[in-house]
Coordinates of C-alpha atoms and ligand atoms in Angstrom, one line a residue:
X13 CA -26.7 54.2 217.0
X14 CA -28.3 56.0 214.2
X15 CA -26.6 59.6 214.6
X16 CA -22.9 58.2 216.1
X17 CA -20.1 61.2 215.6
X18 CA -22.7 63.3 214.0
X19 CA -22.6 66.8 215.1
X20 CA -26.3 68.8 215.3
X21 CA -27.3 71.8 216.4
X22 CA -30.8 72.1 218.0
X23 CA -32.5 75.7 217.7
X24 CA -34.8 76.3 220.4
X25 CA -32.9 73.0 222.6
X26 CA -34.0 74.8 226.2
X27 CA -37.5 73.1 225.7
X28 CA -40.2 71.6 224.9
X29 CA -40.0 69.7 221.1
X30 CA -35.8 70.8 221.1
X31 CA -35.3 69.3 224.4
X32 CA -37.0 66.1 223.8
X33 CA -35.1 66.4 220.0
X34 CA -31.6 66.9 221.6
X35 CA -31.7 63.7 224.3
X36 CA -33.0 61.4 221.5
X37 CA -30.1 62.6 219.1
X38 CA -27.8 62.3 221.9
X39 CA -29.0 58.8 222.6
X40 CA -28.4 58.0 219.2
X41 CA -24.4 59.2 219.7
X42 CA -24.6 62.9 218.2
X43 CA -22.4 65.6 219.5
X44 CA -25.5 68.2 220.1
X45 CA -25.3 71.4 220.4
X46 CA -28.1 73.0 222.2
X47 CA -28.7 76.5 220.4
X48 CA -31.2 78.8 222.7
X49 CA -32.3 81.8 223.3
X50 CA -32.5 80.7 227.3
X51 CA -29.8 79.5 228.9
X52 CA -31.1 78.1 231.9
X53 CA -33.2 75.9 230.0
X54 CA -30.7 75.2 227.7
X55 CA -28.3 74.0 230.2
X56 CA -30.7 72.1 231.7
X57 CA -30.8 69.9 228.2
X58 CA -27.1 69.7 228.2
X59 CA -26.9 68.7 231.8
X60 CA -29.7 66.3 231.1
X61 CA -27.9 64.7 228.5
X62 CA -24.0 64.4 230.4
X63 CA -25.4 63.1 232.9
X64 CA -26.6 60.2 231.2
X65 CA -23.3 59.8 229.2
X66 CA -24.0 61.8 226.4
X67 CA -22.0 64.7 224.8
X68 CA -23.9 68.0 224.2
X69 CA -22.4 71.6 224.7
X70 CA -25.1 74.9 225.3
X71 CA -24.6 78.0 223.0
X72 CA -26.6 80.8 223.5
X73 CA -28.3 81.8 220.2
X74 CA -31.3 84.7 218.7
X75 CA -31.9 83.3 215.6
X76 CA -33.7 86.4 214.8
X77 CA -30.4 88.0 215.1
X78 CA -27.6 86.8 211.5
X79 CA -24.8 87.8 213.0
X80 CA -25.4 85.9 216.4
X81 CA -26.3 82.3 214.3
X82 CA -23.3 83.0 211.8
X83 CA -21.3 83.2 215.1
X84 CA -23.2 80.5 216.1
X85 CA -22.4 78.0 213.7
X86 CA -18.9 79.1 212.9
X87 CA -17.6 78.0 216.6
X88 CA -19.5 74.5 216.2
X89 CA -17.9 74.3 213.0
X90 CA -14.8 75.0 214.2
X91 CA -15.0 73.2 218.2
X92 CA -16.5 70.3 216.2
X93 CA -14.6 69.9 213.2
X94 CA -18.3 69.0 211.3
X95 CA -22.1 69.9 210.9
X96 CA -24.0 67.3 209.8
X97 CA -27.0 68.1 211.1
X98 CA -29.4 71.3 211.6
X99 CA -32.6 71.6 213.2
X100 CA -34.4 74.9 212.8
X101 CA -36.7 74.3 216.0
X102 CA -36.6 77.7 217.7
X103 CA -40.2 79.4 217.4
X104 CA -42.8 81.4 219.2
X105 CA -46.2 82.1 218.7
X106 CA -48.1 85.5 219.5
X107 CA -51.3 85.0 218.9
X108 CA -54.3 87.4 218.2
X109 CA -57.5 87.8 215.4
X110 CA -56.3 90.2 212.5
X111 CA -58.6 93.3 213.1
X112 CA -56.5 93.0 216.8
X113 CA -52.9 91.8 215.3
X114 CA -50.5 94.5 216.0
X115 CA -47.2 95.4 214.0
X116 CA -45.0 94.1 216.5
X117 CA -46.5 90.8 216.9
X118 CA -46.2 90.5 212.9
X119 CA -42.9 91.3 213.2
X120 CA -41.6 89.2 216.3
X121 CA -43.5 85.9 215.0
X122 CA -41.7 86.4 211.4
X123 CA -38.4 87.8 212.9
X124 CA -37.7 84.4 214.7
X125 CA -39.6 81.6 212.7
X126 CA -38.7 83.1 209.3
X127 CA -35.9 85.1 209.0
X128 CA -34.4 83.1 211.8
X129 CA -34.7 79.8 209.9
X130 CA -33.6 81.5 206.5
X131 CA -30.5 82.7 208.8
X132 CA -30.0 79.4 210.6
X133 CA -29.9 77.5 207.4
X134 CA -27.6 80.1 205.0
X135 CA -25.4 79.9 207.6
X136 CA -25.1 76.0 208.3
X137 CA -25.8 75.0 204.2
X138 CA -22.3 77.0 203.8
X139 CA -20.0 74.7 206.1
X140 CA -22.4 71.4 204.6
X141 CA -21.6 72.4 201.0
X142 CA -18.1 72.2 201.9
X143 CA -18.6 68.9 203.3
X144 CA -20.6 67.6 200.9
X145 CA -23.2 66.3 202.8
X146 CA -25.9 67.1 205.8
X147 CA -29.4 67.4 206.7
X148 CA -31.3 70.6 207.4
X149 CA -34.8 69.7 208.8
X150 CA -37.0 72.7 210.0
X151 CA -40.2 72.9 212.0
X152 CA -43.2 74.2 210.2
X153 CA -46.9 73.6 211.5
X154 CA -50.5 72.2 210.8
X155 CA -51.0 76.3 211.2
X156 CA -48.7 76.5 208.1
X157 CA -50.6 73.7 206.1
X158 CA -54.2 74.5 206.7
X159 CA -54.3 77.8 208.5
X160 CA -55.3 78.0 212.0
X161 CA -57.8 81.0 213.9
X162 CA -55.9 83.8 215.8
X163 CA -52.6 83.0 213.9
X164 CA -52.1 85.3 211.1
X165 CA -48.3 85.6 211.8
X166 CA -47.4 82.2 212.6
X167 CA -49.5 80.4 210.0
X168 CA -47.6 82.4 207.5
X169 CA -44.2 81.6 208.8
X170 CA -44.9 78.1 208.9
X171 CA -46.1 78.4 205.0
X172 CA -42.8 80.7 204.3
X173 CA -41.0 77.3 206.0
X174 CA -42.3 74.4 203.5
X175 CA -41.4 76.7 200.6
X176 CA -38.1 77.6 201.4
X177 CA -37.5 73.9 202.2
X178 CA -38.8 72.8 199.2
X179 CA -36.5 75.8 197.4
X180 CA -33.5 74.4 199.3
X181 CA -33.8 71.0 198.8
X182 CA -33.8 72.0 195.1
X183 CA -30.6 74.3 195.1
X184 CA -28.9 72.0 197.6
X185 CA -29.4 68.3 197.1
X186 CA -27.2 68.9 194.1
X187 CA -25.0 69.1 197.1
X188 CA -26.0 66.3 198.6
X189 CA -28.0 67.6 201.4
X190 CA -31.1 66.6 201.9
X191 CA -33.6 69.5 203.2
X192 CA -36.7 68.2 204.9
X193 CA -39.8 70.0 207.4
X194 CA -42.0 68.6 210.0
X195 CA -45.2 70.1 210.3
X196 CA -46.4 68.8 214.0
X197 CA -50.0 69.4 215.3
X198 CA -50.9 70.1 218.4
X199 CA -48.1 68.7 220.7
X200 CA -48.1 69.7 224.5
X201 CA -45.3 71.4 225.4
X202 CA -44.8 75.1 226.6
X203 CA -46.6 77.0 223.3
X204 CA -49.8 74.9 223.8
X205 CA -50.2 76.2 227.7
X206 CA -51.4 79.2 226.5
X207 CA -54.3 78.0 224.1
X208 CA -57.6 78.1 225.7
X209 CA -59.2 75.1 226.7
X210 CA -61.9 74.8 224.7
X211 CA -59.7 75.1 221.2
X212 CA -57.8 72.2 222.6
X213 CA -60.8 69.8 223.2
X214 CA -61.7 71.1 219.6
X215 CA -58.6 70.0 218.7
X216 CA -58.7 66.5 220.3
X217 CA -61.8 65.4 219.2
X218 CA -60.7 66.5 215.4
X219 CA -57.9 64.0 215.8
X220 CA -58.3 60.4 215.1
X221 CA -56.0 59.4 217.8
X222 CA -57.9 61.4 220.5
X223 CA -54.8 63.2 221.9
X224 CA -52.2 65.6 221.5
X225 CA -48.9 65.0 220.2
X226 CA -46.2 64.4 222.7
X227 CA -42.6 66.1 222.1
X228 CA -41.2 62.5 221.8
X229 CA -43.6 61.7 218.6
X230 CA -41.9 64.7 216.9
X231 CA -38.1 64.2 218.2
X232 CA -38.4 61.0 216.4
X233 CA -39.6 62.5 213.3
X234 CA -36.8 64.5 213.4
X235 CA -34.6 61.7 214.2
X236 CA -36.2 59.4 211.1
X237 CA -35.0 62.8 208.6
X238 CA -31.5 63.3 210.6
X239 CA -30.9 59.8 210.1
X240 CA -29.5 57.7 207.3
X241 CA -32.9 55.9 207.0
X242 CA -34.0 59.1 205.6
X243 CA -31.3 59.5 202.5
X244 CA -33.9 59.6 199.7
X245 CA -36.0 61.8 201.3
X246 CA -36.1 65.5 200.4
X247 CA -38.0 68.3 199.9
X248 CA -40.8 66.5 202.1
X249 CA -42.9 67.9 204.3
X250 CA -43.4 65.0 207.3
X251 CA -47.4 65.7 208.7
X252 CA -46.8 64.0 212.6
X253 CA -50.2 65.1 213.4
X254 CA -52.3 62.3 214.8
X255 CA -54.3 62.0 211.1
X256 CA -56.1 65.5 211.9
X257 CA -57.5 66.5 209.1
X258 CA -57.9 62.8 207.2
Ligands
CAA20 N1 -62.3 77.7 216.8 C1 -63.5 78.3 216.8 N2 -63.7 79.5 217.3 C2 -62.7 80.2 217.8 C3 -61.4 79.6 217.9 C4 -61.2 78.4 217.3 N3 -60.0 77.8 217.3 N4 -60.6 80.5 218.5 C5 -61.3 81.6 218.8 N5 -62.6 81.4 218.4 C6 -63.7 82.3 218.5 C7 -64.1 82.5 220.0 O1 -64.9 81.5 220.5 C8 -64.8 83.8 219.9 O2 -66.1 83.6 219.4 P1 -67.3 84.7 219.8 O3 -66.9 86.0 219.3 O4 -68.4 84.0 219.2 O5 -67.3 84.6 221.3 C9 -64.0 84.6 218.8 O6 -63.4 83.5 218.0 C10 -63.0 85.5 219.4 O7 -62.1 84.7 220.2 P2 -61.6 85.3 221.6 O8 -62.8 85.8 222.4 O9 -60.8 84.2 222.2 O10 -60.8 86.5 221.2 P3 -59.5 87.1 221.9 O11 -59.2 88.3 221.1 O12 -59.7 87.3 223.3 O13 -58.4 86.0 221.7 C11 -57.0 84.6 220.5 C12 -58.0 85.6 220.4 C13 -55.7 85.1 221.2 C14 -56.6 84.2 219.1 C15 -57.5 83.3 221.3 O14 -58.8 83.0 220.7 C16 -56.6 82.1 221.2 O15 -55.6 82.1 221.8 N6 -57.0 81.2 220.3 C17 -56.2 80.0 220.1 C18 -55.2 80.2 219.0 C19 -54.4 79.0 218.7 O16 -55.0 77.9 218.4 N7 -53.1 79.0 218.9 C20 -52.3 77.8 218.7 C21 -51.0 78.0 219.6 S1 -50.1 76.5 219.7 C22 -49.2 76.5 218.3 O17 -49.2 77.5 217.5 C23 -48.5 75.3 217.9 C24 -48.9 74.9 216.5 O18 -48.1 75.0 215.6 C25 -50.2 74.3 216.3
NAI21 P1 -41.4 75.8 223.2 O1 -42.0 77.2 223.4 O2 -41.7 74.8 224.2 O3 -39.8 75.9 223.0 C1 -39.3 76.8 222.1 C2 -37.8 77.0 222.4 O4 -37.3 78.0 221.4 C3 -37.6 77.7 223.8 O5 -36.6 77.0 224.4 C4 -37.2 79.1 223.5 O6 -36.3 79.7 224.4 C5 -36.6 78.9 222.1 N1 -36.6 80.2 221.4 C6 -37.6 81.1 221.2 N2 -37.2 82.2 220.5 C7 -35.9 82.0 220.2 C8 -34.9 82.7 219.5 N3 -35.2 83.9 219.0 N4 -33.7 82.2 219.4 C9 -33.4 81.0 219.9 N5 -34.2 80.2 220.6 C10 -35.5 80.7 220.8 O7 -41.9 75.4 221.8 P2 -42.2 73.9 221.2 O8 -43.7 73.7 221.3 O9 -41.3 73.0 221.6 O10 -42.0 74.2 219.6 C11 -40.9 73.9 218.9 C12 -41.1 74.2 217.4 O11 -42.2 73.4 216.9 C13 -41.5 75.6 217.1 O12 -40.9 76.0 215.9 C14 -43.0 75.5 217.0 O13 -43.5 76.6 216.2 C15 -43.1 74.2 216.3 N6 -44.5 73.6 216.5 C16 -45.0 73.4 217.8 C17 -46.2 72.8 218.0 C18 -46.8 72.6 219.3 O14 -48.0 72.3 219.3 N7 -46.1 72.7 220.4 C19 -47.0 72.4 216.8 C20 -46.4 72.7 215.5 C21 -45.1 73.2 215.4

């Protein structure tokens, strides 16, 4: 078991990428905390994961909200003894051209996938300093890397994710934790419903590998960085995007 008596909380757990992220680490013998903003979905992933004999416990979380995710991580902290691990998956898209992008799209899309993984990992990195160890691994985009049409908002908060993670892997791998993103393509889960069809055969056929990403391609990313295979790695940003743009 790669993860055994490791404790990680899982932003956005309910779903998609999170879910698929939270029964691999459990698998892999992490205590997971599931850390959503839903929690019907969320306890779906935890009842997912007892049942198979796994340990996992639901907390309802905004990460948009600091004092909600310092509450957040204080009772894992506390319930668990440990955080070893943090995964700042939680994120939502709202899409639209800029002459049409309104205030409050701007500001929902960077509420939640910025200052919600700036609050996620403040919170966490204090508890790991005391430690002495950890990994923080965040979710950033091929929207972040290259830009993507009708995703002004987003495509900046997955930019504002690969610097902050190479600025924390800097100030904290003194500390010896090692801060890491994933920046996924195209991977069909919930967020991709809503793309039209016709940007997703773009999409596709851009790809070498002629499909989308499944949720398990990324939840073992994320499980290669949470991992002790990944100890020398930092400050990386892991592309898990079918070669699109080779
Ligand atoms: N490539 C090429 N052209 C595109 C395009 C694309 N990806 N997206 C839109 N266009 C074109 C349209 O064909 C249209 O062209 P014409 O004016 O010549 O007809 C023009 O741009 C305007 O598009 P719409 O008519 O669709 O405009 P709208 O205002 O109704 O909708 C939109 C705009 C909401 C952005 C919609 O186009 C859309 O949803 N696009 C997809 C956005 C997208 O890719 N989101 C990814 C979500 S998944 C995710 O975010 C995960 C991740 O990290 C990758
Ligand atoms: P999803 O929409 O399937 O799941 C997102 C989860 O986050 C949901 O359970 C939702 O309840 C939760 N969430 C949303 N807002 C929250 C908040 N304020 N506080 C706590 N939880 C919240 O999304 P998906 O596709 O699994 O995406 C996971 C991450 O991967 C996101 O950060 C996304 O931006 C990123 N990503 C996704 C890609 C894709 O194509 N699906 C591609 C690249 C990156």
């Amino acid at each position: 078991m790669r993860l055994k008596d490791k404790t990680a909380v899982i932003t956005g757990g309910g779903n998609g990428i999170g879910r698929e992220t939270a029964l691999t680490f459990a698998r892999e013998g992490s205590n997971v905390v599931v850390a959503d903003f839903d929690p019907e979905a969320g306890k779906v992933t935890v009842n997912s994961i007892r049942e198979s004999g796994g340990k996992a416990a639901f907390q309802q979380v905004d990460v948009s909200d600091q004092a909600n995710v310092e509450t957040l991580m204080k009772t894992v902290h506390d319930t668990f003894g440990s955080l070893d691990i943090l995964v700042n998956n939680a994120g939502i898209t709202d899409d639209g051209m800029l002459a049409k992008l309104g205030r409050d799209s701007w500001q929902r899309v960077i509420d939640v996938n910025l200052s919600g993984v700036f609050y996620c990992t403040q919170a966490a990195a204090a508890y790991m300093i005391e430690q002495g160890s950890g990994k923080i691994i965040s979710a950033s985009s091929i929207s972040g890397v290259y830009g993507n049409i009708g995703q002004t908002n987003y495509a900046a908060t997955k930019a504002g994710v690969i610097g902050m993670t190479k600025t924390w892997a800097k100030e904290l791998g003194r500390k010896g934790i090692n801060v890491n993103a994933i920046a996924p393509g195209f991977v069909e889960t919930g967020m991709v419903e809503k793309v039209p069809e016709k940007v997703i055969a773009q999409m596709v056929e851009k790809v070498p590998l002629k499909r989308l990403g499944k949720p398990s391609d990324i939840a073992k990313a994320y499980l290669y960085l949470a991992s002790s295979d990944a100890d020398y790695v930092n400050g990386t940003i892991l592309h898990v995007d079918g070669g699109i743009v080779v």
